[in-house]
Short mmCIF file of C-alpha atoms in Angstrom, two decimals:
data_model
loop_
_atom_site.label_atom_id
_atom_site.label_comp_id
_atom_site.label_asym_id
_atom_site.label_seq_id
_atom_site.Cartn_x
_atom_site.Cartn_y
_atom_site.Cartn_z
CA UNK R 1 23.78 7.10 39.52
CA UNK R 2 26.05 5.09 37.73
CA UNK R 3 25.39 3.75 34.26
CA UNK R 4 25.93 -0.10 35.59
CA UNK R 5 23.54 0.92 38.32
CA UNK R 6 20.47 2.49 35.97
CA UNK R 7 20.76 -0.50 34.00
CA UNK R 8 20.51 -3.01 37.01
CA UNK R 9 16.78 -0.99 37.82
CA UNK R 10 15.95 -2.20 33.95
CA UNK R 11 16.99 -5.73 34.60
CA UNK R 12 19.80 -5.38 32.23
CA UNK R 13 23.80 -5.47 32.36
CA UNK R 14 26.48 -5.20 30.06
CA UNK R 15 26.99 -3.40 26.52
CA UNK R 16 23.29 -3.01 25.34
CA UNK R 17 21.87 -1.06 22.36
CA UNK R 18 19.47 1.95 22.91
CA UNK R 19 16.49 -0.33 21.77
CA UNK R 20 16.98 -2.50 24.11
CA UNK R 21 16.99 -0.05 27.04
CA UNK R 22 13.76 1.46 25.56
CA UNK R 23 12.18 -2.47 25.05
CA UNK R 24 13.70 -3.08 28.77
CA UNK R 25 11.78 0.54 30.29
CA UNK R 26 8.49 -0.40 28.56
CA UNK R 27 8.66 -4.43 30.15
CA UNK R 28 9.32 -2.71 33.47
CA UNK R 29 6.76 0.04 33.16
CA UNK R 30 3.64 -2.51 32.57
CA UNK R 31 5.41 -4.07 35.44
CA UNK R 32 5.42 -1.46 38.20
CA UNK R 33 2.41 0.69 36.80
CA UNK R 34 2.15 3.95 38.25
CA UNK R 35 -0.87 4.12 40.43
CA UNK R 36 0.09 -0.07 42.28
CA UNK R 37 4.10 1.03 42.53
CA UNK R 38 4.49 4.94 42.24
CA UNK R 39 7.98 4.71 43.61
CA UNK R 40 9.33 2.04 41.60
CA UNK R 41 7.89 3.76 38.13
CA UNK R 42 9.51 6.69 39.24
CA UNK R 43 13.00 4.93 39.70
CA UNK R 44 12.62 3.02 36.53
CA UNK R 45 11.44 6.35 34.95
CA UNK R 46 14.93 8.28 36.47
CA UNK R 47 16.91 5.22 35.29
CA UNK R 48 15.43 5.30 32.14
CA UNK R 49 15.87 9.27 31.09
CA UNK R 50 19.59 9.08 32.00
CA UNK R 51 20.69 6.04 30.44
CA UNK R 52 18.65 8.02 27.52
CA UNK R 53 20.81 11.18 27.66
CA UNK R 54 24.00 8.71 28.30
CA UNK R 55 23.34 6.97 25.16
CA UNK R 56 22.65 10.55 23.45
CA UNK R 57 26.11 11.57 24.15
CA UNK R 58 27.37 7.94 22.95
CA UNK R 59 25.28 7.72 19.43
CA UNK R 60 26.81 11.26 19.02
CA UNK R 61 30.09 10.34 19.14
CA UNK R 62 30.59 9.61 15.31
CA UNK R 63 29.85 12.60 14.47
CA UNK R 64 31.69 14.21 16.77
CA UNK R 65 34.25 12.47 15.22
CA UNK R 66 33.70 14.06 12.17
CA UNK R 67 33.23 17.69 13.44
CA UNK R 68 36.68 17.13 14.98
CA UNK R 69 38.19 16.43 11.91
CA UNK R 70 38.64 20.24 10.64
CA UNK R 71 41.67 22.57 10.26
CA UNK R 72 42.12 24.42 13.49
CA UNK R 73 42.02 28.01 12.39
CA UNK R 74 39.12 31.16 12.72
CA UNK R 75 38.68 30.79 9.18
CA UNK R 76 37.68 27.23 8.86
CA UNK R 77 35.34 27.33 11.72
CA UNK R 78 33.52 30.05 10.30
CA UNK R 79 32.68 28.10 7.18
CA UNK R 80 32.15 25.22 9.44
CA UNK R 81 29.67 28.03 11.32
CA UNK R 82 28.05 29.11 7.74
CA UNK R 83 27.52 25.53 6.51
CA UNK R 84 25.55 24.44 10.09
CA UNK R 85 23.49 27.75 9.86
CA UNK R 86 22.58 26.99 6.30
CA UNK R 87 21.20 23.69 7.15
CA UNK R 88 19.43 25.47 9.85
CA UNK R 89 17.28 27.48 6.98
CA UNK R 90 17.02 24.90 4.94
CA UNK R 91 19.19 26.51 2.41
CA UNK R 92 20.08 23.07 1.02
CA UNK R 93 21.83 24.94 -2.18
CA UNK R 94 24.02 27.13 -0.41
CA UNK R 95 25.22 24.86 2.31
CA UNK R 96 26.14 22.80 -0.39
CA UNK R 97 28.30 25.62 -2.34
CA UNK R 98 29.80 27.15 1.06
CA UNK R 99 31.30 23.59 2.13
CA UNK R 100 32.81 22.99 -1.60
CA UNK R 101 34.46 26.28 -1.06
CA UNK R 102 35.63 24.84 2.31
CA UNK R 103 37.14 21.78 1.01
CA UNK R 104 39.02 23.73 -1.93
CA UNK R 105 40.67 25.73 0.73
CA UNK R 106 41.06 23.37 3.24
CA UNK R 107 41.01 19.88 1.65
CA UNK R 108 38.63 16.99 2.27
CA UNK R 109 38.20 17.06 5.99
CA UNK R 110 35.17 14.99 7.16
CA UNK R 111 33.50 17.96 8.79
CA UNK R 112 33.34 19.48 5.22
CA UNK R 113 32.63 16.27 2.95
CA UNK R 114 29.89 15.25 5.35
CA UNK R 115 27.35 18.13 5.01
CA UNK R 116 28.19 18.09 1.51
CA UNK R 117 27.31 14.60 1.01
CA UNK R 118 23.68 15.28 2.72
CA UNK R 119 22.86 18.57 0.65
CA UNK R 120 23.79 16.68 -2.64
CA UNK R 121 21.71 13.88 -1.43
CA UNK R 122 18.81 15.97 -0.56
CA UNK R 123 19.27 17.85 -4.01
CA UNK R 124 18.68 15.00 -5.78
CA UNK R 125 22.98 15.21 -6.81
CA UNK R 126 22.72 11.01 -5.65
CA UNK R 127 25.89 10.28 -7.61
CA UNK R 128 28.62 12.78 -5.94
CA UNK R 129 26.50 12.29 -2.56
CA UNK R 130 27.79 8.48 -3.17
CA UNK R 131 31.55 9.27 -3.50
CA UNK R 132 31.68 11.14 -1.12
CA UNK R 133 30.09 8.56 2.01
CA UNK R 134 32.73 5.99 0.31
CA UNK R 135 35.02 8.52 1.10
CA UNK R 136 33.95 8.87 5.01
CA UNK R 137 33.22 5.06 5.01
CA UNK R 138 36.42 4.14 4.46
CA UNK R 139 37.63 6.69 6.61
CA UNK R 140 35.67 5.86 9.73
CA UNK R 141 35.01 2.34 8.59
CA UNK R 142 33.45 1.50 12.40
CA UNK R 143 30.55 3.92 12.08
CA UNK R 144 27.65 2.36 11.31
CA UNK R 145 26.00 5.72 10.68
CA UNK R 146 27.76 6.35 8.02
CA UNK R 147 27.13 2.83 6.08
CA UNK R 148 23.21 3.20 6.83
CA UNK R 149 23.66 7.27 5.21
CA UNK R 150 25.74 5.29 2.42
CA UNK R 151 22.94 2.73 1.79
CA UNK R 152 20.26 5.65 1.62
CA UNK R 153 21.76 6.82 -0.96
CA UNK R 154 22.48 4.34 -3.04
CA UNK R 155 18.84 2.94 -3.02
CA UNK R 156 18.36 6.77 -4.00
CA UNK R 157 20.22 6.15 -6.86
CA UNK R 158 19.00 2.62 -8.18
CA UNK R 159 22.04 0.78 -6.89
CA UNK R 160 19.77 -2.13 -4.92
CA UNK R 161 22.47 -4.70 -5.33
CA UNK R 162 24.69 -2.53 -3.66
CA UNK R 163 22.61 -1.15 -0.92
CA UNK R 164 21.79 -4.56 0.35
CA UNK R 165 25.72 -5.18 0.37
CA UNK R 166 26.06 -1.89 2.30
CA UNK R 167 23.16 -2.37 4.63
CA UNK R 168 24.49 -6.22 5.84
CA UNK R 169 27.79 -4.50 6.52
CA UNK R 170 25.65 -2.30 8.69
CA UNK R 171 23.96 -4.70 10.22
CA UNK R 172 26.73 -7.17 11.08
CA UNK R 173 27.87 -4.32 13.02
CA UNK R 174 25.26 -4.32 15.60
CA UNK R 175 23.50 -1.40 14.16
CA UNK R 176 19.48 -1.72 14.88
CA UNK R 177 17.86 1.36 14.42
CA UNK R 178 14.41 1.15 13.37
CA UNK R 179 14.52 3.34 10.82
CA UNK R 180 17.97 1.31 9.36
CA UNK R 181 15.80 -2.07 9.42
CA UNK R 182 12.73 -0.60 7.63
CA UNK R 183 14.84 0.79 4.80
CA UNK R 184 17.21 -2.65 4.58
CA UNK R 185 13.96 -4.97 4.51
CA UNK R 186 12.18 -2.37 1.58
CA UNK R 187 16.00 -2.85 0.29
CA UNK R 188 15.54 -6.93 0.80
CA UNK R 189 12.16 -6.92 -0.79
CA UNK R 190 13.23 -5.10 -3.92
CA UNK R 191 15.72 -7.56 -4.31
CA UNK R 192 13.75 -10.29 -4.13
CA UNK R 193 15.78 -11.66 -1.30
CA UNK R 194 12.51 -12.82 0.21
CA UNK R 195 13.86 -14.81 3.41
CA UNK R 196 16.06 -11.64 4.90
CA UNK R 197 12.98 -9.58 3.75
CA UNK R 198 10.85 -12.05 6.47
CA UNK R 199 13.64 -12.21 9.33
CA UNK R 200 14.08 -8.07 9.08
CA UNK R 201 10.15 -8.01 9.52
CA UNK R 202 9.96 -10.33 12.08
CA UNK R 203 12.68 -8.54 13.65
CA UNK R 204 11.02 -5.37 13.39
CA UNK R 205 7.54 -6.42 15.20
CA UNK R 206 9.40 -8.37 17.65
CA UNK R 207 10.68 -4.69 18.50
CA UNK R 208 7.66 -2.71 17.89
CA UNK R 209 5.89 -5.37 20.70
CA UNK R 210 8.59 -4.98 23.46
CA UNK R 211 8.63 -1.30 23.22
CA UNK R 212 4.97 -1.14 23.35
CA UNK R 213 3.22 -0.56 19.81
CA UNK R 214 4.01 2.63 20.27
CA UNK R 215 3.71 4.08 16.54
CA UNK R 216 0.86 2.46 15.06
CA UNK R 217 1.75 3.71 11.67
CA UNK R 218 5.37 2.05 11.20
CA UNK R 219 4.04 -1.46 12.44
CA UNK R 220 1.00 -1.16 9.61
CA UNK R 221 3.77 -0.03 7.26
CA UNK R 222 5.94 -3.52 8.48
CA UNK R 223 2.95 -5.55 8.45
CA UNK R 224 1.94 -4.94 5.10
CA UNK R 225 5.42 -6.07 4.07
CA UNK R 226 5.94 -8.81 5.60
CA UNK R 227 2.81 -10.42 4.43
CA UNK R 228 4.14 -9.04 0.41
CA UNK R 229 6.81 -11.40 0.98
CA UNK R 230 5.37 -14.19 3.41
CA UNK R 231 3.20 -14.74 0.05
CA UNK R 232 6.07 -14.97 -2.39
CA UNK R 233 8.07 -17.47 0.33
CA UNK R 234 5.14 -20.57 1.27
CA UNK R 235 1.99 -21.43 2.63
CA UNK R 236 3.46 -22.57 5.59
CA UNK R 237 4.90 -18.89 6.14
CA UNK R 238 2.19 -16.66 4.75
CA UNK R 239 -0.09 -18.74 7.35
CA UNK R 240 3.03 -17.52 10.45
CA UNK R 241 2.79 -14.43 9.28
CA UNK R 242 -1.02 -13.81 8.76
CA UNK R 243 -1.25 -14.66 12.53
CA UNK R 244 1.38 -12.36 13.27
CA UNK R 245 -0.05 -9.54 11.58
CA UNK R 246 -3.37 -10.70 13.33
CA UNK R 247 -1.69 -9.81 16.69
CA UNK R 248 -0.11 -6.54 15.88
CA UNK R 249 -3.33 -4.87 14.48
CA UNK R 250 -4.89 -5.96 17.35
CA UNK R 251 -2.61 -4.37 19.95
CA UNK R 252 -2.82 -0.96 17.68
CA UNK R 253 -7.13 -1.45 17.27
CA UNK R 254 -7.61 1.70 19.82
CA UNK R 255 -5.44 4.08 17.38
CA UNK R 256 -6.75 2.45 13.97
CA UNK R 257 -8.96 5.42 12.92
CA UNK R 258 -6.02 7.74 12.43
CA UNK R 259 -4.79 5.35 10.28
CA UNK R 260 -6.85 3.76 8.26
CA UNK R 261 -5.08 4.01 4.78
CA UNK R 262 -2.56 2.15 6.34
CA UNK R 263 -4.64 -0.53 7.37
CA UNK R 264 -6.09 -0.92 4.29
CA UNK R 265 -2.58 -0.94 2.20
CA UNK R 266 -1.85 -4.13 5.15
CA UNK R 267 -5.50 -6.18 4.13
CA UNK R 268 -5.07 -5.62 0.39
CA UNK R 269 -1.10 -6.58 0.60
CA UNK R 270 -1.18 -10.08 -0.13
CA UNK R 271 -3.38 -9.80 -3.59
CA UNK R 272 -0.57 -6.46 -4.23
CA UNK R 273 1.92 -9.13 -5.08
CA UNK R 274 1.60 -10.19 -8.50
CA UNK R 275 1.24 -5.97 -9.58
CA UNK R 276 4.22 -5.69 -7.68
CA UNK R 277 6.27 -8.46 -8.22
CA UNK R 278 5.87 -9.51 -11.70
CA UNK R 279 4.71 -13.29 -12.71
CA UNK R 280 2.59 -14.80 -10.01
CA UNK R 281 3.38 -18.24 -9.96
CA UNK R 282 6.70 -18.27 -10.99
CA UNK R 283 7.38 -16.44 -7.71
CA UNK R 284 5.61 -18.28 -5.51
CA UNK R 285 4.55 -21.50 -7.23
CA UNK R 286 3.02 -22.89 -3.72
CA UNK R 287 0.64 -20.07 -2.80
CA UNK R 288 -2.43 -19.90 -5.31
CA UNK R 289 -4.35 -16.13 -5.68
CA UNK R 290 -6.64 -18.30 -4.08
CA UNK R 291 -5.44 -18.67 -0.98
CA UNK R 292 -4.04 -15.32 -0.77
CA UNK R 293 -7.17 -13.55 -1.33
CA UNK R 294 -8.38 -15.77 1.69
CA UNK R 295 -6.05 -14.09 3.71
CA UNK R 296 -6.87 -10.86 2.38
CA UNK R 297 -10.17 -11.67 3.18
CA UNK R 298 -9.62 -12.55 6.55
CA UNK R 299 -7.83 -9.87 7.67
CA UNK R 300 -11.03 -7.64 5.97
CA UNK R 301 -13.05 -8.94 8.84
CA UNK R 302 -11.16 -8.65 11.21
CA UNK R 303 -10.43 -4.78 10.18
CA UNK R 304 -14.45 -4.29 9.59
CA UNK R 305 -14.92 -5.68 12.96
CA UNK R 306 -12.47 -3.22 14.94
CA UNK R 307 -13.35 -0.20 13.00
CA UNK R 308 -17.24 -0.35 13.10
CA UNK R 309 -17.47 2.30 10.41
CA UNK R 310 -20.10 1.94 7.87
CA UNK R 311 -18.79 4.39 5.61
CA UNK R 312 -15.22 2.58 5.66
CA UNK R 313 -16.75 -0.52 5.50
CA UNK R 314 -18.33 -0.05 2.45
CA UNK R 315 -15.34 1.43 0.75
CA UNK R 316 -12.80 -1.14 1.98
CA UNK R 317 -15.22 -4.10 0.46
CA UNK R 318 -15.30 -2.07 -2.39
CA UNK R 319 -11.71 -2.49 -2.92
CA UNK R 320 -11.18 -5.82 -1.48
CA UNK R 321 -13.74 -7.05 -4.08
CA UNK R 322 -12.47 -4.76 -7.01
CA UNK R 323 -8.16 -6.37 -6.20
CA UNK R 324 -9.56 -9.86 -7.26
CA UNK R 325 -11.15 -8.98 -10.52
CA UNK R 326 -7.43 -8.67 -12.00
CA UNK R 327 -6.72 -12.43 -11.75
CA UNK R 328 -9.91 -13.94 -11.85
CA UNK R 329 -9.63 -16.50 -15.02
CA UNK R 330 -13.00 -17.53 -14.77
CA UNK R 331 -14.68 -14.31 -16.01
CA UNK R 332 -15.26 -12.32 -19.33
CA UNK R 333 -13.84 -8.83 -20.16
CA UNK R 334 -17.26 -7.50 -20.11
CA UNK R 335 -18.09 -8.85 -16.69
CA UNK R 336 -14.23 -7.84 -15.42
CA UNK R 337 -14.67 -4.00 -17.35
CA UNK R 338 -18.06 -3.87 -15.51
CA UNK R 339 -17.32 -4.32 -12.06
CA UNK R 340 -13.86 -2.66 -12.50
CA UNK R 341 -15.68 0.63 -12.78
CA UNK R 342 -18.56 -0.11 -10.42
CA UNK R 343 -16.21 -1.37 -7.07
CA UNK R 344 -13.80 2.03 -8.50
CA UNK R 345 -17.02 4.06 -8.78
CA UNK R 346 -17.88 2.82 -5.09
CA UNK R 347 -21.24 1.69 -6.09
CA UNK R 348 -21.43 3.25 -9.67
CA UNK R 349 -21.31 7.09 -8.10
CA UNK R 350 -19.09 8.24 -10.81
CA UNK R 351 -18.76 11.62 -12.45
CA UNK R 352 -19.76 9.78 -15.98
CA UNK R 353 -22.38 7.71 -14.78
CA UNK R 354 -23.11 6.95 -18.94
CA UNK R 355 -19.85 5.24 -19.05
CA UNK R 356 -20.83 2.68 -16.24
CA UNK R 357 -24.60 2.65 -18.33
CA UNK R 358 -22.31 1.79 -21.60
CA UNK R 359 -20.32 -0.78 -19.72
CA UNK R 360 -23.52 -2.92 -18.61
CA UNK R 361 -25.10 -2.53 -21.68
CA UNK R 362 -22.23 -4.52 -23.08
CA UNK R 363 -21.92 -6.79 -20.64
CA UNK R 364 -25.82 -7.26 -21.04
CA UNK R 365 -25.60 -7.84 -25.05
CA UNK R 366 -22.55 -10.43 -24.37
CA UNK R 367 -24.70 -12.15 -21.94
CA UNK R 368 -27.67 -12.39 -24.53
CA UNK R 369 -25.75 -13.71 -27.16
CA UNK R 370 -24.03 -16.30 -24.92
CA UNK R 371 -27.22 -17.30 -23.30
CA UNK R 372 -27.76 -19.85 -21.78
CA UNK R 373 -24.31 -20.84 -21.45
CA UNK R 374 -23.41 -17.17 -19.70
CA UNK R 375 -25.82 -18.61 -17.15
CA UNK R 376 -22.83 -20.20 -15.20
CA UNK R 377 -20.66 -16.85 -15.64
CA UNK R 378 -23.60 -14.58 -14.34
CA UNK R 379 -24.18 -17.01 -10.92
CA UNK R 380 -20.50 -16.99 -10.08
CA UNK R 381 -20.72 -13.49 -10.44
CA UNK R 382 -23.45 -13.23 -8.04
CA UNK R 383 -21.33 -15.15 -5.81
CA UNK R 384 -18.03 -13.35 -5.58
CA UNK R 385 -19.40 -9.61 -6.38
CA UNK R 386 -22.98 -9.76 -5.18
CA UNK R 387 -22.77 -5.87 -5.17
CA UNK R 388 -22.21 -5.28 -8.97
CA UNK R 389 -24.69 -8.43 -9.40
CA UNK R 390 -27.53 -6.23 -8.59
CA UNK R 391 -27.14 -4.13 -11.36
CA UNK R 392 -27.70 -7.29 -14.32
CA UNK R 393 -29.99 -9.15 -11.77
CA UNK R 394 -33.15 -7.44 -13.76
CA UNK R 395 -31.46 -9.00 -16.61
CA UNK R 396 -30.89 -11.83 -15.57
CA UNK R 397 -34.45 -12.73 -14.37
CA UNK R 398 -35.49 -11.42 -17.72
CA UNK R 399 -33.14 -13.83 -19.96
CA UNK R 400 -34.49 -16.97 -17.52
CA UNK R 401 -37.94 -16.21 -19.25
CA UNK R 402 -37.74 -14.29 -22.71
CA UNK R 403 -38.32 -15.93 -25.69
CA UNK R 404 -37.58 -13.74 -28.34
CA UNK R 405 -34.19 -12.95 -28.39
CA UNK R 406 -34.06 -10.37 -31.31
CA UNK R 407 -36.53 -7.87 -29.73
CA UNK R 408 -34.08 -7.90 -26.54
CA UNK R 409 -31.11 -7.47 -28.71
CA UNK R 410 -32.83 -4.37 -30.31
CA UNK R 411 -33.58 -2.83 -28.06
CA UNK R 412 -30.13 -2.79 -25.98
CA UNK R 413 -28.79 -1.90 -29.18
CA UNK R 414 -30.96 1.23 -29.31
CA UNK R 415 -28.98 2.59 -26.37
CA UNK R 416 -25.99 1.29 -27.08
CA UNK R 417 -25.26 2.29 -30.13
CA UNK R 418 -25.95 6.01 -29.05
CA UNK R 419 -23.59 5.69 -26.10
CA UNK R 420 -20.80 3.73 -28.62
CA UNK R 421 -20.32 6.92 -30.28
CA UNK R 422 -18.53 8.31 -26.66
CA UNK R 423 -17.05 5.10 -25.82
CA UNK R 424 -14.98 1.87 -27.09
CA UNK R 425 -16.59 -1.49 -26.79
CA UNK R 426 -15.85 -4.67 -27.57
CA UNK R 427 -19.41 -5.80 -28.50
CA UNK R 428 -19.37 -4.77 -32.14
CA UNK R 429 -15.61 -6.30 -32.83
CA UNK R 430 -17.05 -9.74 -31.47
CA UNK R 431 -20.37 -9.52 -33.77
CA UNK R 432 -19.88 -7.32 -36.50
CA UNK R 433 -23.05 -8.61 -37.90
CA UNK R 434 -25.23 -6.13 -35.65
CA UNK R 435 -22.81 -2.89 -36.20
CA UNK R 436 -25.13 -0.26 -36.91
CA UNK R 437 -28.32 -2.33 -37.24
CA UNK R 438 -30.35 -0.48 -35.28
CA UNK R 439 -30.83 2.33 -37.10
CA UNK R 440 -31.91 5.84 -35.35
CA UNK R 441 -33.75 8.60 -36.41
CA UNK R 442 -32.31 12.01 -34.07
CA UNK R 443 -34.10 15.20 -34.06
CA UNK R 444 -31.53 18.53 -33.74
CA UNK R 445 -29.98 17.99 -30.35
CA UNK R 446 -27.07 15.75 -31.03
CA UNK R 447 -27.38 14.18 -27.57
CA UNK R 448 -31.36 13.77 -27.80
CA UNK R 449 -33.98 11.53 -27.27
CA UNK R 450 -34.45 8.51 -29.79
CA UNK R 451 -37.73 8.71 -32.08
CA UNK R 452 -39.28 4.92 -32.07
CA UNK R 453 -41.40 4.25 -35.04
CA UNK R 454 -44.45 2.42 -34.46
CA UNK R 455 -46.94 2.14 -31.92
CA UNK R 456 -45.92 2.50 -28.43
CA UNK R 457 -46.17 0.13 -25.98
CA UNK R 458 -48.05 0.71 -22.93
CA UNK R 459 -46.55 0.17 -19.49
CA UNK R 460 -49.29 -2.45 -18.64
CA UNK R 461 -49.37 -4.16 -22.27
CA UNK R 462 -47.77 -7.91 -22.97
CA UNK R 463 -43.97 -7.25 -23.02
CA UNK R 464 -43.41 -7.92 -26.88
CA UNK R 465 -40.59 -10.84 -25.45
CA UNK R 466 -43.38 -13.52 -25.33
CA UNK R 467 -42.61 -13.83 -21.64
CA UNK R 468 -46.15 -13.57 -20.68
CA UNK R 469 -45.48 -10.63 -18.08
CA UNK R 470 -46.57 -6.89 -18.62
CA UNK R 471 -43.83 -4.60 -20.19
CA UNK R 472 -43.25 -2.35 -16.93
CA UNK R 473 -42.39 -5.83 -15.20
CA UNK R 474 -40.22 -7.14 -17.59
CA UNK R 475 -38.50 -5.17 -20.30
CA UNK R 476 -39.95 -1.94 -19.48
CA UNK R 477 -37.46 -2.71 -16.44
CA UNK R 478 -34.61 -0.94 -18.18
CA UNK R 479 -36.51 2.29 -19.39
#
């Protein structure tokens, strides 16, 4: 069958790319399923695979180009023979020497430079691998191949500015191979050329959808950065883009437990940006943290809901929660430090579990000496982290009633002075005037129990506080 004639089956006509032949098999495919129209599927099916092996043959024909372009003698094709068997061990470093040999025999002939130029790459040599795709750019400056090898390498090398130069030249060409588009929008992004970055993504799902989600992977990968830059463009397209991204994880839910790192790289993307991109709102001036950690949120739900995996779950709002703490303005070191290490520590499971002990301790002594204007701090905590919450709540309930404040103080010092040799604080830098006023009497084991002077107090005694309540209910809590 004729190529016009396998296209015709597809609906199509013309010059078309291989993507669109593959979109154009998958729209036909859903049309004429196999078990309503078995002979139809297996006529778009037939038109299909040899249009595919057509286009083979076609998308080879650059480098055929280049493999033509050798001296015509035994001796030359036997380096040519070396260089390809070489690459077929992975022998990277002697490919490499056999084909320099070649060209200071022979010359620069493309089917020389252009093996070269990949080994060097691969070797990490980015700077001669760059000379020499000029060199076969300019040579066979209508193969888009060869620009989109070119670009590679230069975002190898650093050379962004350039890439992105390279890359449009490859793209004004017609080229649209997936893997070209990914690395030219990661190329866009790095630039900071934000809109491109958005029309290449766009671009990309568009094709992803037509040719049937089939790699769930890539469209999490193009997801995540399209919302990176939706949130540096406007609200306007971060809110596009959020429904966008809504859609595709959808159509991939059924294959989401493969992939689940991706999927969480996509939710936590839009509070990624200021890490990634430098000042906040300087970049985006009309999208607040706010608002993107709405979306984040949003699309936490929505990934919870699909996934039904408690164990997931828990770690995903772990880090969901833990990615605001950064630019929350309305909280204290101590209460930031705190639940940095508990949402890290999923749930304070660490392998120094003292270290979280330290860090609440501190956060506790801040509190006290704040009271009751920490009040305020502690209930918006309790509102945006209610899982590290639950660790100061017995705290909490005990400042609301306590009325001595120097007994509480001494004894959190107690502890924390013994854990402050192991760890820096911030408590004693704030109020020098308690440094070391707690003093401690230590029997032979450094690490050992502290010796209290004085009677003890019973578990079912009044808690020395003055709040009225026995010991084991109220400051006895922490023992």
């Amino acid at each position: 069958m004729k190529r016009e004639e396998n296209l015709h089956v597809l609906g199509l006509e013309g010059e078309v790319s291989q993507d669109e032949i593959k979109r154009a098999y998958f729209r036909m495919v859903r049309r004429h399923p196999p078990e309503k129209d078995p002979e139809m599927f297996q006529k778009i099916r037939s038109a299909y695979e040899e249009l595919n092996r057509q286009d083979k043959s076609r998308d080879d024909l650059w480098y055929t180009k280049i493999n033509n372009d050798a001296p015509q003698n035994s001796i030359a094709q036997w380096y040519l023979k070396n260089i390809n068997d070489m690459y077929g061990k992975s022998n990277l470093e002697k490919a490499a020497r056999i084909a320099e040999e070649a060209i200071s025999l022979f010359g620069k002939y493309s089917c020389f430079v252009f093996p070269l130029a990949i080994a060097q790459r691969e070797l990490g040599e980015t700077g001669k691998a760059i000379k020499n795709f000029e060199y076969l750019v300019e040579k066979f400056p209508e193969e888009p191949m060869l620009l989109y090898n070119l670009g590679i390498t230069q975002c190898m090398r650093g050379f962004i500015n350039k890439a992105c130069d390279t890359y449009e030249k490859c793209y004004s060409q017609g080229f649209r191979n997936t893997d070209f588009l990914q690395s030219y929008a990661s190329c866009c992004l790095e630039k900071k050329n934000i809109k491109k970055t958005i029309a290449l993504s766009q671009e990309l799902l568009s094709l992803y959808r037509e040719a049937g989600w089939q790699n769930p992977d890539e469209v999490l990968i193009e997801c995540g950065r399209y919302l990176v830059a939706a949130v540096l463009s406007s609200v306007k397209e971060l809110s596009l883009a959020k429904e966008e991204v809504i859609q595709a994880i959808t159509a991939v839910r059924y294959r989401l437990e493969d992939h689940k790192g991706k999927l969480l790289d996509v939710v936590l993307a839009p509070t990624v940006v200021p890490g990634m991109m430098g000042n906040f709102d300087k970049k985006s001036p009309k999208v607040s943290f706010e608002m993107a950690y709405k979306v984040t949120r949003d699309l936490f739900d929505l990934a919870v809901q699909m996934l039904r995996n408690d164990a997931w779950q828990i770690i995903l709002t772990q880090r969901v929660r833990g990615y605001a703490l950064d630019y929350d303005k309305n909280l204290s070191e101590e209460f930031k430090s705190f639940a940095e290490v508990f949402y890290d520590d999923f749930g304070g499971e660490s392998d120094d579990p003292s270290f979280l002990r330290f860090l609440l301790l501190e956060l506790e002594l801040c509190i006290l000496e704040d009271w009751p204007e920490s009040r305020k701090s502690a209930q918006e905590f309790e509102e945006k982290y209610p899982e590290a919450y639950e660790k100061i709540k017995p705290f909490i309930e005990i400042m609301e009633h306590r009325s001595n404040a120097e007994w509480t103080r001494t004894t959190l010092l107690q502890e924390y002075v013994r854990l402050e040799k192991y760890y820096e604080g911030t408590y004693f830098i704030k109020h020098p005037e308690y440094q070391r006023v707690q003093k401690q009497i230590w029997d032979s084991n450094a690490n050992g129990p502290i010796h209290k002077k004085g009677k003890k107090i019973g578990r079912n005694d009044p808690c020395p506080c003055g709040s009225g309540k026995k010991y084991k209910k109220c400051c006895g809590r922490f023992e």
